[in-house]
C-alpha positions as a printed Julia matrix, in Angstrom:
534×3 Matrix{Float64}:
 200.58   95.72   -4.31
 200.59   98.79   -1.81
 203.9    97.97   -0.61
 205.35   97.65   -3.92
 203.69  100.89   -5.21
 205.34  102.59   -2.07
 208.64  101.44   -2.64
 208.33  102.25   -6.51
 207.19  105.85   -5.77
 210.52  106.33   -3.05
 212.65  105.06   -5.48
 211.58  107.49   -7.65
 212.22  110.16   -5.64
 215.48  109.15   -4.74
 216.23  109.13   -8.45
 214.54  112.46   -8.7
 216.58  113.89   -6.0
 219.72  112.64   -7.41
 219.09  113.78  -11.02
 218.18  117.32   -9.44
 221.7   117.4    -7.71
 223.41  116.01  -10.87
 221.69  118.82  -12.76
 222.64  121.39  -10.28
 226.05  120.49  -10.73
 226.13  120.97  -14.05
 224.12  124.2   -14.4
 226.84  125.26  -11.84
 229.84  124.18  -13.9
 228.61  126.12  -16.58
 228.18  129.21  -14.71
 231.48  128.75  -13.23
 234.41  130.8   -14.76
 236.22  128.44  -17.41
 239.75  127.82  -16.21
 242.1   129.09  -19.03
 244.63  126.13  -18.38
 241.73  123.55  -20.1
 242.13  125.14  -23.31
 245.01  125.94  -25.75
 244.95  129.38  -27.03
 246.26  130.53  -30.16
 245.66  134.68  -29.54
 246.35  136.79  -32.9
 246.12  140.12  -33.58
 246.16  142.63  -36.54
 245.35  146.16  -37.63
 243.36  147.02  -40.41
 243.1   150.52  -41.81
 245.27  153.71  -42.87
 247.2   154.4   -39.76
 248.41  158.21  -39.64
 248.19  160.57  -36.7
 244.56  161.17  -35.97
 243.16  158.48  -37.85
 241.01  155.48  -36.85
 241.99  151.55  -37.48
 240.64  148.86  -36.1
 242.89  146.13  -34.08
 241.18  142.73  -34.84
 242.04  139.68  -32.46
 241.19  136.13  -32.81
 241.77  133.46  -30.67
 241.33  134.86  -27.22
 239.57  133.68  -23.78
 235.87  134.49  -24.08
 234.56  137.3   -22.17
 238.0   137.99  -20.69
 238.74  141.95  -20.9
 241.76  143.07  -22.68
 243.92  146.33  -23.29
 245.03  147.77  -26.13
 248.02  150.12  -26.06
 250.09  152.31  -28.77
 254.05  151.6   -27.63
 253.29  152.28  -23.78
 250.11  154.6   -24.21
 246.69  152.83  -23.28
 244.2   153.37  -26.12
 241.17  151.46  -25.32
 239.75  148.53  -23.39
 237.23  145.86  -24.29
 235.5   142.49  -24.03
 236.29  139.5   -26.02
 233.13  137.85  -27.59
 232.42  134.49  -29.33
 234.17  133.71  -32.37
 231.97  132.71  -35.08
 232.62  129.13  -36.32
 234.31  127.64  -33.02
 232.27  124.82  -31.83
 233.21  123.11  -28.32
 235.63  125.34  -27.26
 235.08  129.17  -25.86
 237.55  131.04  -28.01
 236.77  134.36  -28.72
 237.4   137.65  -31.28
 237.17  141.15  -31.06
 237.4   144.34  -33.27
 238.11  147.54  -31.5
 238.53  150.88  -33.51
 241.39  153.37  -31.95
 242.54  156.6   -32.74
 245.97  157.14  -33.45
 247.76  159.84  -30.96
 247.73  163.0   -33.27
 250.96  163.88  -31.38
 252.77  160.56  -32.35
 255.73  160.7   -34.69
 255.84  159.19  -38.26
 257.22  155.78  -38.69
 257.35  152.22  -36.9
 255.21  151.96  -33.92
 253.97  148.87  -31.58
 250.16  147.74  -31.06
 250.0   145.49  -28.02
 247.06  143.84  -26.57
 247.1   142.68  -23.15
 244.8   140.14  -21.23
 246.11  140.19  -17.8
 243.44  137.41  -16.5
 244.98  134.53  -18.72
 248.39  135.97  -19.2
 248.26  136.79  -22.47
 250.11  139.16  -24.57
 250.4   139.86  -28.3
 251.99  142.55  -30.12
 252.07  143.74  -34.03
 254.16  146.58  -35.66
 252.4   149.57  -37.76
 254.02  152.07  -39.82
 252.28  155.61  -39.51
 252.46  157.81  -42.01
 251.45  161.66  -42.42
 249.82  161.64  -45.98
 248.72  165.11  -47.72
 244.94  164.11  -47.9
 243.26  167.54  -49.32
 243.63  170.69  -50.0
 244.5   172.21  -46.74
 246.3   169.23  -45.48
 243.66  169.1   -42.72
 240.05  170.58  -42.42
 241.57  173.55  -40.79
 243.18  174.5   -44.35
 246.64  175.67  -42.39
 248.6   173.67  -45.22
 251.09  172.9   -42.45
 252.35  169.06  -42.71
 253.91  168.9   -38.93
 254.97  165.16  -39.48
 257.64  165.84  -42.21
 261.07  165.13  -40.83
 263.17  164.37  -43.66
 263.7   167.02  -45.7
 264.25  170.8   -43.71
 266.32  174.05  -43.76
 269.66  172.14  -43.79
 269.05  169.99  -46.61
 266.61  171.53  -48.85
 268.48  172.91  -51.41
 270.02  169.07  -52.42
 266.21  168.65  -53.84
 266.49  166.73  -56.76
 264.02  165.96  -59.47
 263.16  162.2   -59.13
 260.17  161.9   -61.51
 257.7   163.75  -63.47
 254.39  162.53  -64.88
 253.19  164.32  -68.22
 249.15  164.03  -68.64
 249.56  164.87  -72.43
 246.82  167.64  -72.04
 247.35  171.28  -70.79
 245.43  171.87  -67.59
 246.08  172.25  -63.83
 247.18  168.94  -62.09
 245.97  168.83  -58.58
 247.97  166.34  -56.53
 246.64  164.97  -53.26
 249.18  162.15  -51.36
 247.18  159.69  -49.5
 247.52  156.0   -48.23
 250.6   155.66  -50.01
 249.4   156.55  -53.53
 249.45  159.92  -55.29
 246.03  160.54  -56.31
 245.83  163.34  -59.36
 242.87  165.38  -61.05
 243.4   167.05  -64.27
 240.93  169.81  -65.42
 241.58  169.88  -69.16
 241.84  166.24  -69.59
 238.49  165.76  -67.27
 240.22  162.4   -65.43
 241.25  161.24  -62.31
 244.31  158.95  -62.24
 246.54  157.57  -59.14
 249.85  157.11  -59.17
 252.72  155.23  -57.34
 253.71  158.34  -54.8
 256.98  156.61  -54.69
 257.73  156.03  -58.38
 255.44  157.63  -60.31
 253.89  154.91  -62.15
 250.1   154.79  -63.18
 247.98  152.53  -61.04
 244.5   153.39  -62.64
 242.7   156.23  -64.29
 239.21  157.06  -64.6
 237.49  159.7   -66.36
 235.12  162.01  -64.27
 233.52  164.79  -66.55
 235.23  168.23  -65.66
 237.36  167.11  -63.03
 238.95  170.15  -61.98
 239.78  169.99  -58.13
 242.44  168.39  -55.8
 241.2   165.38  -54.42
 240.01  164.62  -50.42
 241.09  161.03  -49.62
 239.99  159.22  -46.38
 239.79  155.81  -44.98
 240.62  154.31  -48.6
 237.93  156.36  -50.59
 238.46  159.3   -52.89
 236.12  162.38  -53.17
 236.56  163.93  -56.09
 234.35  167.08  -57.37
 233.15  167.31  -61.13
 229.97  167.53  -62.5
 229.03  165.18  -59.47
 230.65  164.78  -56.17
 231.99  161.45  -56.39
 233.32  158.85  -53.95
 235.66  156.3   -55.32
 237.76  153.43  -53.82
 241.72  154.16  -53.77
 242.31  150.67  -54.68
 240.7   150.6   -58.35
 238.9   153.86  -58.69
 235.74  152.08  -58.74
 232.74  154.18  -58.13
 231.08  154.03  -55.0
 228.34  156.59  -54.8
 227.62  160.03  -56.43
 225.63  162.84  -56.04
 222.94  164.36  -58.31
 224.1   166.76  -61.48
 225.15  169.96  -59.6
 227.75  171.2   -61.44
 230.84  171.35  -58.7
 234.1   172.93  -59.37
 235.63  173.7   -55.82
 238.0   171.5   -53.87
 235.97  169.08  -51.4
 236.79  168.78  -47.8
 236.1   165.89  -45.39
 235.62  166.53  -41.55
 233.68  165.18  -39.04
 231.93  162.22  -40.96
 230.94  164.73  -43.93
 232.02  165.77  -47.2
 231.59  169.26  -48.12
 231.61  171.08  -51.46
 230.18  173.87  -53.49
 228.39  173.58  -56.6
 228.73  176.74  -59.17
 225.26  176.01  -61.12
 223.04  178.83  -61.12
 223.07  180.39  -57.57
 226.04  178.93  -55.93
 225.59  176.59  -53.14
 227.59  174.67  -50.24
 226.41  170.99  -49.93
 227.5   168.77  -47.12
 227.02  164.77  -47.75
 227.35  161.83  -45.46
 231.28  160.46  -45.92
 229.87  156.81  -45.88
 227.09  157.45  -48.95
 223.48  156.45  -48.19
 223.89  152.72  -49.68
 222.57  153.85  -53.06
 224.71  154.69  -56.09
 223.06  158.42  -55.95
 223.01  160.31  -52.74
 221.37  163.36  -51.61
 222.97  165.95  -49.49
 222.36  166.05  -45.88
 222.01  169.52  -46.09
 222.72  172.71  -48.56
 223.07  176.52  -47.94
 222.89  179.12  -50.4
 223.94  182.55  -48.71
 223.25  186.22  -49.83
 224.99  186.44  -53.28
 225.86  182.5   -53.1
 228.89  180.85  -51.54
 232.17  179.91  -53.61
 235.52  178.23  -52.57
 236.63  175.62  -50.42
 235.2   175.1   -47.0
 237.15  175.41  -43.97
 236.03  173.08  -40.85
 237.24  173.08  -37.19
 235.87  173.26  -33.44
 231.97  173.48  -34.69
 232.31  176.0   -37.06
 232.48  175.7   -41.43
 234.0   178.84  -42.87
 233.24  179.4   -46.58
 233.92  182.43  -48.85
 232.43  184.39  -51.49
 231.43  188.16  -51.22
 231.86  187.71  -47.4
 232.91  185.11  -44.84
 230.25  182.86  -43.69
 230.46  180.66  -40.76
 228.09  178.13  -40.37
 227.41  174.85  -38.16
 229.11  171.86  -39.85
 226.12  169.25  -38.46
 223.08  171.49  -39.72
 224.24  174.17  -42.05
 222.79  176.49  -39.55
 224.12  180.21  -40.45
 226.03  181.3   -37.02
 227.42  184.68  -38.27
 229.06  186.54  -41.22
 232.12  188.69  -42.01
 232.4   191.68  -43.68
 234.61  192.48  -46.49
 235.45  195.4   -48.74
 232.87  195.62  -51.61
 234.12  194.1   -55.03
 236.38  191.6   -53.21
 235.98  187.96  -53.21
 237.34  185.04  -50.92
 237.74  181.36  -52.24
 240.03  179.54  -49.11
 240.1   180.43  -45.28
 242.05  178.79  -42.83
 242.03  178.45  -39.3
 244.89  178.89  -36.91
 245.18  180.02  -32.87
 241.39  180.35  -33.09
 241.63  182.9   -35.59
 240.5   183.1   -39.25
 242.8   183.87  -42.03
 241.91  184.77  -45.7
 242.45  186.82  -48.81
 240.32  188.42  -50.43
 240.75  190.3   -54.24
 239.11  192.34  -56.74
 239.75  192.65  -60.01
 241.06  195.75  -60.38
 241.93  197.31  -57.09
 244.12  195.14  -55.4
 243.13  192.93  -52.12
 243.24  192.63  -48.56
 244.19  190.2   -45.97
 241.56  189.69  -43.36
 241.49  188.27  -39.95
 238.68  187.24  -37.67
 237.78  185.64  -34.26
 236.74  181.86  -34.96
 233.91  182.26  -32.48
 232.5   185.68  -34.2
 231.87  188.86  -32.47
 228.11  188.01  -30.73
 226.67  189.95  -33.5
 225.2   188.64  -36.81
 227.38  190.28  -38.73
 231.15  190.79  -37.76
 233.76  193.2   -38.93
 237.77  191.69  -39.32
 239.97  192.01  -36.26
 242.91  193.22  -38.43
 243.22  193.77  -42.17
 245.99  194.27  -44.49
 245.49  195.84  -48.01
 247.83  195.07  -50.9
 247.26  197.25  -53.98
 248.74  194.68  -56.08
 246.85  191.55  -54.81
 247.28  188.57  -52.65
 247.72  184.85  -53.42
 245.14  182.33  -53.38
 245.24  181.92  -49.74
 247.71  181.49  -46.59
 249.27  179.13  -44.71
 250.23  178.72  -41.12
 252.91  177.13  -38.83
 253.93  177.87  -35.38
 252.08  181.04  -35.14
 253.49  182.67  -38.27
 251.43  183.42  -41.56
 252.41  182.86  -45.09
 251.12  184.3   -48.23
 251.8   185.03  -51.73
 251.15  188.39  -53.48
 251.17  189.39  -56.89
 253.92  192.0   -56.19
 255.97  188.8   -56.71
 257.11  188.38  -52.72
 255.84  185.69  -50.35
 255.16  187.51  -46.66
 255.48  186.26  -43.64
 253.11  187.58  -40.46
 253.58  186.87  -37.03
 250.05  186.3   -35.64
 251.0   187.59  -32.2
 251.91  190.96  -33.62
 248.74  191.79  -35.16
 246.35  192.34  -32.52
 245.63  196.13  -33.5
 243.74  196.86  -36.46
 246.42  196.46  -38.98
 249.9   194.04  -39.07
 253.21  194.48  -40.89
 255.07  191.59  -42.16
 258.15  190.71  -40.22
 259.81  189.06  -43.24
 259.21  188.76  -46.98
 260.8   186.32  -49.34
 261.82  187.75  -52.58
 261.3   186.22  -56.06
 260.93  187.15  -59.8
 257.2   186.29  -60.52
 253.72  186.55  -58.81
 253.1   184.02  -56.23
 249.74  183.12  -56.65
 249.57  179.51  -55.33
 248.78  178.66  -51.5
 252.37  177.98  -49.7
 252.87  174.82  -47.97
 254.94  174.4   -44.92
 256.62  171.21  -43.33
 259.72  170.67  -41.17
 260.86  174.36  -41.01
 260.54  175.06  -44.62
 257.83  176.96  -46.5
 257.36  176.27  -50.25
 255.53  178.03  -53.16
 255.32  178.07  -56.68
 255.45  181.41  -59.07
 253.42  182.46  -61.76
 256.37  181.23  -64.12
 256.25  177.2   -62.93
 259.09  177.77  -60.62
 259.01  176.17  -57.32
 260.88  178.12  -54.38
 261.63  177.14  -50.68
 262.64  179.56  -48.06
 263.49  179.42  -44.48
 259.98  179.25  -42.37
 261.86  181.5   -39.72
 263.13  184.09  -42.01
 266.84  185.06  -42.27
 267.44  187.78  -39.51
 266.62  190.28  -42.54
 263.6   191.92  -43.84
 264.26  190.74  -47.11
 265.2   186.56  -47.82
 266.51  184.56  -50.48
 265.04  181.36  -51.38
 267.11  178.3   -50.0
 266.37  176.42  -53.11
 264.4   176.92  -56.39
 263.72  174.98  -59.4
 262.14  176.01  -62.6
 259.6   173.73  -64.32
 258.43  175.44  -67.32
 257.21  179.07  -68.51
 253.41  178.17  -67.24
 251.03  179.74  -64.86
 250.48  177.76  -61.39
 247.83  178.04  -59.05
 247.9   174.71  -57.43
 249.76  174.85  -54.18
 252.68  172.3   -53.35
 252.24  169.02  -51.38
 254.93  167.61  -49.16
 254.28  164.36  -47.81
 256.8   161.35  -46.54
 260.14  162.96  -47.67
 258.65  163.79  -50.95
 257.89  167.4   -52.57
 254.87  167.23  -55.43
 254.4   170.31  -57.6
 252.77  170.82  -60.7
 251.36  173.37  -63.69
 248.98  174.03  -66.03
 251.16  172.27  -68.83
 249.51  169.02  -67.31
 252.87  168.15  -65.44
 253.27  166.88  -62.21
 256.75  166.97  -60.66
 258.34  164.93  -57.67
 261.74  166.0   -55.91
 263.44  163.86  -53.23
 266.72  164.09  -51.34
 269.73  162.04  -53.11
 269.95  159.68  -50.05
 266.49  158.83  -50.47
 266.22  157.87  -53.96
 263.35  155.66  -55.34
 263.31  152.51  -57.28
 261.42  153.54  -60.26
 261.36  151.63  -62.98
 259.91  153.21  -66.21
 257.83  150.28  -67.23
 255.83  152.51  -69.39
 257.98  155.71  -70.42
 255.28  157.58  -72.07
 253.09  157.44  -69.14
 255.7   157.86  -65.96
 259.16  157.47  -65.5
 262.0   158.67  -63.08
 264.08  161.71  -63.05
 263.0   163.72  -66.3
 259.78  164.89  -68.48
 257.91  161.91  -69.76
 256.2   162.7   -73.18
 252.78  161.46  -73.51
 251.09  159.72  -76.51
 250.61  161.83  -79.47
 247.43  162.91  -80.62
 246.28  163.17  -76.94
 245.69  159.21  -76.98
 245.55  158.17  -73.08
 247.95  154.95  -72.72
 246.09  152.66  -69.97
């Protein structure tokens, strides 16, 4: 019995040892790197988002080896590296997926580009093409307010005189139309009709229409979301206009600005305030501001955001921290003057401030202030007639209209003293009130008569220059600046009309399926009695 028991024990120990060895081998096998040749990978990639210079898009992948490192390139430029994770739903085979946010280089050119994903370990490569567009997404093109589109390549000084009317859109109401071009669609706000509509930017056909109360601003668009100010700040989808979230009732009537994950806008109820909201909302239907600011005498107009500073107008220039709303410094202007929109170029803040009876002044301040709580301008230029709404800037030149019927150009480098003289002026026959737009060597502006004019941005070699091209729209006042994007020029007037111009060689495929709501190459008449056709 004893020998038999010992035999069983010895055999059991042997079996246990064998089991341990086998188990160790299994564990070692599981921990060892997976041989890629064992599995049949089918790697794929795609890009989601709206690719524009400086925009963030997601590069998505599936069917890649798990735990491998991948490299993502934009053409030949490396943008990011990442690790492949497990792909949900895959059983019995270690196949992985990834989603990596990448930023399109700001110095890119518009048009077709290639996204490449490389897995050096597995020897796998996949590519996909993307189309990069430079859209005019908010009042100042970008949050710095320069109204300069550096990516336009179609319309220039040599062919701007060939611009022809492609299509027009009649809202059916008398009121200023404020267009933003973004993410392949043209988003339009109309004050008198109090509605927001989305048109196809190429054909002018209406895609959808909604009715915010008292909508009277140029919308801002980012990542598929429209930010519109009316009695509320509203966030809606570009695709359908559906509401995502809104603010409380605050009576907004300035243009919103999107920057650094925030949306900024001023409200005019009671004591005017600047409000800052999270760009992504708050997870609720109604969102509260992250912060608000009320300055002495209130603040008004469109904010400008750049390099850790937010500038807002009113009876003075106010500089705030855009993250917290903390006051940084203020800039003094002439008593009785009011400014509504600043812009920043080459570390200087430029804006026009006008009075109701005594002309106006063009001001220049240092972005960083003066080391004191209150700062004086670096230079200023007084105009007894009054300046236009706000300046634009491109390649070191400031452009601003005047009530005296001229568009003025100032070289920033020539304005280091207490004053500044224009290097040339563009002559017209009506006051130039709207803010200019600059793109590909051409500066555009609209006159008080509703006429659109275009000048060579470099001047003409003389003190006074004639326009390269002009087109009379109608005899109505216009203070909404023109917009240039993707080879198209958009301009409006306060008769509720929006016009789209193009070069003859870039004709659209417009088909007027609803001739009373949109069309091609001519004025469209809205339905009688103010009825909006859906």
